[in-house]
Structures are given as structure tokens and as C-alpha cells.
Amino acid sequence: AQSVTQLGSHVSVSEGALVLLRCNYSSSVPPYLFWYVQYPNQGLQLLLKYTSAATLVKGINGFEAEFKKSETSFHLTKPSAHMSDAAEYFCAVSDTGGNKLVFGAGTILRVKS
Amino acid sequence: GAVVSQHPSWVICKSGTSVKIECRSLDFQATTMFWYRQFPKQSLMLMATSNEGSKATYEQGVEKDKFLINHASLTLSTLTVTSAHPEDSSFYICSARETGNQPQHFGDGTRLSIL
């Protein structure tokens, strides 16, 4: 069975500060990992995905994530937060690139001016 | 590219009525579509997976007679909530993928409120 744990249901950063959203996974097979962003009353937008190629994955809007097998982690980072980054972020794991996704509980990112 | 359209975005109806939600892939052919439910301040829970032309596969605990899923074409899947009750009120989100290893692309969701 696969599972995802997102540490911190709420993260608050100042505009311009580093964003770090934590995700740890559990998987019995080599995982495919994803980060999605959700704005209020909207669906999910794919930020980036890890599919067993490069361990450092760059996504849209300046976000990136690093797959660390030894730590079973896939933390999301952005060097400088922007007000428009305020949203809820979900980490997800799958056994393939497109099969059933198991989501973490989500982390709400607040950006202070 | 990879746009998924979901309709309606909001629906309010009386208890006992049935509600149909459509999910369309606008610029690609979706061999598989997924239906999720999201309760307030919670994550997404997969309800069912549907492959074009086949019966949907429902997750444990999801009533297939309550949540009817049809995936009659490569660009359209529908979810019908039959005889809806207030406890069915939720945010329903669909996603679609083109082939096995392509990522899922999500619709904007449907807010369902049953009075």
C-alpha cells in the first residue's frame, strides 16, 4: 500500500522568503511522485512530477522538488515566495505515472506581505 | 494543452433529486478518467476509476448504485449522484489521463449542495 504524509497542515512565510513544504511517502514499489496546487474552489494543477529520471525535478512557477530515496521524501521548495503562491498544496504518490493517486492531507501556504 | 472541463461548477438542489456532473477532456483523448470527492479542509479521496467503454471500478466503501459513472466516449465521463441527500454535499473533482504513464489532469470541480 502507498501513503503520503505532509508535515504541517499550515505553513506561513513572508513574501520573498524560502518556501519549504514537506512530503514523505511510503511505497512498496518504485514510486511516481507529484505535487499539485489547488486554489479555492478549483481543481488541482500539476506543479511537477518525479518519474524515476532526475532526482531534482523542476516545475512550474519556480517550484522544484528533490526525490530522496534514503529519506523517503519529496519536499517542495521555492527560493522566493510570491503572494500568488498562497494556496493549498498536495503531495501524491502513484505506482505509475497515471494510475491511482494517493494524496497527502494537504498543506495550506500563507504568504505574508 | 491537457485541459479538462467540468460542468456544472456549482449545483444546489433539493434532497431526493439526481444530479449529473460532466467531465470532458477538451484537447486530448482520455482513456481513463477518475472521480474524486473532497470534504471541506480535507484531501481528495478517489471514488472510482473509469475506462472508456468499460464499467467503472469503485473504491471500497463507495456505493456504485448511488454514484453512477458512465464513460461512453474518449472525451466524456459523467457522474450521476442518484437520490441525493444532504450528506452527499461535497466538492467533486474529475481527472483524466491520456495513456498509462501520462499524469492526470484535473477539472475545476463541482460544488454540490443538497438542501
Coordinates of C-alpha atoms in Angstrom, one line a residue:
Chain A
A1 CA 0.0 0.0 0.0
Q2 CA 1.1 3.5 -0.7
S3 CA 0.7 6.5 1.6
V4 CA 1.8 10.1 1.8
T5 CA 2.4 12.3 4.9
Q6 CA 2.6 16.0 4.6
L7 CA 4.1 17.6 7.7
G8 CA 2.4 20.8 8.6
S9 CA -1.2 21.5 7.6
H10 CA -0.4 25.2 7.5
V11 CA 2.8 27.0 6.6
S12 CA 3.3 30.7 6.7
V13 CA 6.2 32.6 5.1
S14 CA 6.9 36.2 4.3
E15 CA 6.9 37.4 0.7
G16 CA 10.4 36.8 -0.7
A17 CA 11.3 34.1 1.8
L18 CA 12.1 30.4 1.1
V19 CA 9.1 28.1 0.7
L20 CA 9.6 24.5 2.0
L21 CA 6.7 22.1 2.1
R22 CA 7.4 18.7 3.4
C23 CA 6.3 15.3 2.0
N24 CA 7.2 11.8 3.0
Y25 CA 5.9 8.8 1.2
S26 CA 5.6 5.1 1.7
S27 CA 5.6 2.7 -1.3
S28 CA 6.4 -0.9 -1.8
V29 CA 7.3 -0.2 -5.5
P30 CA 9.4 2.5 -7.0
P31 CA 7.1 5.5 -6.7
Y32 CA 5.9 8.2 -9.0
L33 CA 5.5 11.4 -7.0
F34 CA 3.6 14.5 -7.7
W35 CA 3.0 17.9 -6.3
Y36 CA -0.3 19.6 -7.1
V37 CA -1.6 23.1 -6.2
Q38 CA -5.2 23.9 -5.5
Y39 CA -6.7 27.4 -5.4
P40 CA -10.1 27.9 -3.6
N41 CA -13.0 26.3 -5.4
Q42 CA -10.8 25.0 -8.2
G43 CA -9.4 21.7 -9.2
L44 CA -5.8 20.7 -9.0
Q45 CA -3.0 21.9 -11.1
L46 CA 0.1 19.8 -11.6
L47 CA 3.3 21.6 -10.4
L48 CA 5.8 18.9 -11.0
K49 CA 6.3 15.1 -11.1
Y50 CA 9.0 12.6 -10.4
T51 CA 9.1 9.6 -12.6
S52 CA 12.4 7.9 -11.8
A53 CA 14.6 10.2 -14.0
A54 CA 16.4 13.1 -12.4
T55 CA 16.1 13.3 -8.7
L56 CA 15.8 17.1 -8.7
V57 CA 12.6 18.0 -10.5
K58 CA 11.8 21.5 -11.7
G59 CA 8.2 22.5 -12.1
I60 CA 6.1 25.5 -13.0
N61 CA 6.1 28.8 -11.2
G62 CA 9.7 28.4 -9.9
F63 CA 8.9 25.4 -7.7
E64 CA 11.2 22.4 -7.5
A65 CA 11.3 19.2 -5.5
E66 CA 14.1 16.6 -4.7
F67 CA 13.5 12.9 -4.5
K68 CA 15.5 11.4 -1.7
K69 CA 15.1 7.7 -1.6
S70 CA 17.1 7.2 1.6
E71 CA 14.8 9.6 3.4
T72 CA 11.6 8.6 1.5
S73 CA 11.0 12.3 1.0
F74 CA 9.9 14.6 -1.8
H75 CA 9.9 18.1 -0.3
L76 CA 8.7 21.0 -2.4
T77 CA 10.7 24.3 -2.4
K78 CA 10.7 27.7 -4.0
P79 CA 13.5 30.2 -3.3
S80 CA 11.3 33.3 -3.1
A81 CA 7.7 33.2 -2.2
H82 CA 5.2 35.4 -4.0
M83 CA 1.8 36.5 -2.9
S84 CA 0.2 34.5 -5.7
D85 CA 1.7 31.3 -4.3
A86 CA -0.8 31.3 -1.5
A87 CA -2.9 28.1 -2.0
E88 CA -3.2 24.6 -0.8
Y89 CA -0.5 22.1 -1.9
F90 CA -1.0 18.4 -2.2
C91 CA 1.7 15.7 -2.5
A92 CA 0.7 12.5 -4.1
V93 CA 2.1 9.1 -4.9
S94 CA 1.3 6.5 -7.6
D95 CA 2.6 3.2 -8.7
T96 CA 2.8 4.5 -12.3
G97 CA 2.7 7.9 -14.0
G98 CA -1.0 7.9 -14.3
N99 CA -2.6 5.3 -12.1
K100 CA -4.5 5.8 -8.9
L101 CA -3.1 8.7 -6.9
V102 CA -2.9 8.6 -3.2
F103 CA -2.9 12.1 -1.8
G104 CA -1.5 13.6 1.4
A105 CA -3.7 15.7 3.6
G106 CA -2.5 18.9 2.0
T107 CA -0.6 22.0 3.3
I108 CA -2.1 25.5 3.1
L109 CA 0.6 28.0 2.3
R110 CA 0.1 31.5 3.5
V111 CA 2.3 34.3 2.2
K112 CA 2.6 37.5 4.3
S113 CA 3.4 40.8 2.8
Chain B
G1 CA -2.8 21.7 -23.6
A2 CA -4.4 18.9 -21.5
V3 CA -7.5 20.8 -20.5
V4 CA -10.2 19.1 -18.5
S5 CA -13.6 20.8 -18.3
Q6 CA -16.1 20.0 -15.6
H7 CA -19.7 21.1 -15.6
P8 CA -21.5 22.5 -13.7
S9 CA -19.2 24.2 -11.3
W10 CA -22.0 24.8 -8.7
V11 CA -25.2 23.0 -8.2
I12 CA -27.8 23.3 -5.5
C13 CA -30.8 21.0 -5.4
K14 CA -33.4 19.5 -3.2
S15 CA -33.0 16.2 -1.4
G16 CA -34.1 13.3 -3.4
T17 CA -33.2 14.6 -6.8
S18 CA -30.5 13.2 -9.0
V19 CA -27.6 15.3 -10.2
K20 CA -25.4 14.7 -13.2
I21 CA -21.8 16.1 -13.4
E22 CA -19.9 16.1 -16.7
C23 CA -16.2 15.8 -17.2
R24 CA -14.7 16.5 -20.6
S25 CA -11.2 16.3 -21.9
L26 CA -11.0 19.2 -24.4
D27 CA -7.8 18.6 -26.3
F28 CA -6.9 15.0 -25.7
Q29 CA -8.4 11.6 -25.7
A30 CA -8.8 10.3 -22.2
T31 CA -8.6 6.5 -21.9
T32 CA -9.1 6.8 -18.2
M33 CA -11.0 9.2 -16.0
F34 CA -11.1 9.4 -12.3
W35 CA -13.7 10.8 -9.9
Y36 CA -12.7 12.2 -6.5
R37 CA -14.6 13.6 -3.6
Q38 CA -13.2 16.3 -1.3
F39 CA -14.7 17.2 2.0
P40 CA -14.1 20.6 3.5
K41 CA -10.5 21.1 4.6
Q42 CA -9.6 17.5 3.6
S43 CA -7.7 15.8 0.9
L44 CA -9.1 14.2 -2.2
M45 CA -10.5 10.7 -1.9
L46 CA -10.7 8.6 -5.0
M47 CA -14.2 7.3 -5.6
A48 CA -13.9 5.4 -8.9
T49 CA -11.8 4.8 -12.0
S50 CA -13.4 4.6 -15.3
N51 CA -12.0 3.3 -18.6
E52 CA -13.7 4.2 -21.8
G53 CA -16.3 1.6 -22.8
S54 CA -15.9 -0.4 -19.6
K55 CA -17.6 -0.4 -16.2
A56 CA -16.1 1.8 -13.6
T57 CA -14.0 0.4 -10.8
Y58 CA -15.2 1.7 -7.4
E59 CA -13.1 2.2 -4.3
Q60 CA -14.1 0.4 -1.2
G61 CA -16.9 2.0 0.6
V62 CA -18.3 3.9 -2.4
E63 CA -21.8 2.8 -3.4
K64 CA -21.9 2.1 -7.1
D65 CA -25.7 2.4 -7.2
K66 CA -25.5 5.8 -5.6
F67 CA -22.8 7.2 -7.7
L68 CA -23.3 6.1 -11.3
I69 CA -20.4 6.6 -13.6
N70 CA -20.5 6.5 -17.4
H71 CA -17.5 6.8 -19.7
A72 CA -19.1 6.4 -23.1
S73 CA -16.5 8.2 -25.2
L74 CA -12.8 9.1 -25.0
T75 CA -13.6 12.7 -24.1
L76 CA -16.6 12.4 -21.8
S77 CA -17.4 10.8 -18.4
T78 CA -20.4 11.6 -16.3
L79 CA -21.0 11.1 -12.6
T80 CA -24.7 10.9 -11.5
V81 CA -25.5 11.2 -7.8
T82 CA -28.8 9.4 -7.5
S83 CA -31.4 10.4 -5.0
A84 CA -29.0 12.9 -3.4
H85 CA -29.2 13.7 0.3
P86 CA -27.5 16.4 2.4
E87 CA -24.7 14.0 3.3
D88 CA -23.8 13.9 -0.4
S89 CA -22.9 17.5 -0.4
S90 CA -19.3 17.9 -1.2
F91 CA -16.8 19.0 -3.8
Y92 CA -16.5 16.5 -6.6
I93 CA -13.4 16.6 -8.9
C94 CA -12.7 14.6 -12.0
S95 CA -9.4 14.0 -13.7
A96 CA -8.4 12.4 -17.0
R97 CA -5.3 10.9 -18.4
E98 CA -4.3 10.1 -22.0
T99 CA -2.3 6.9 -21.6
G100 CA -1.0 4.7 -18.8
N101 CA 2.0 6.8 -17.8
Q102 CA 0.7 10.2 -18.5
P103 CA -0.2 12.3 -15.5
Q104 CA -3.7 13.1 -14.5
H105 CA -5.2 16.4 -15.4
F106 CA -7.9 17.8 -13.2
G107 CA -11.1 19.6 -13.8
D108 CA -12.1 22.6 -11.7
G109 CA -14.5 20.7 -9.6
T110 CA -18.2 20.8 -8.9
R111 CA -19.6 22.1 -5.6
L112 CA -22.7 20.1 -4.8
S113 CA -25.1 21.3 -2.1
I114 CA -28.1 19.3 -1.3
L115 CA -30.8 21.1 0.7

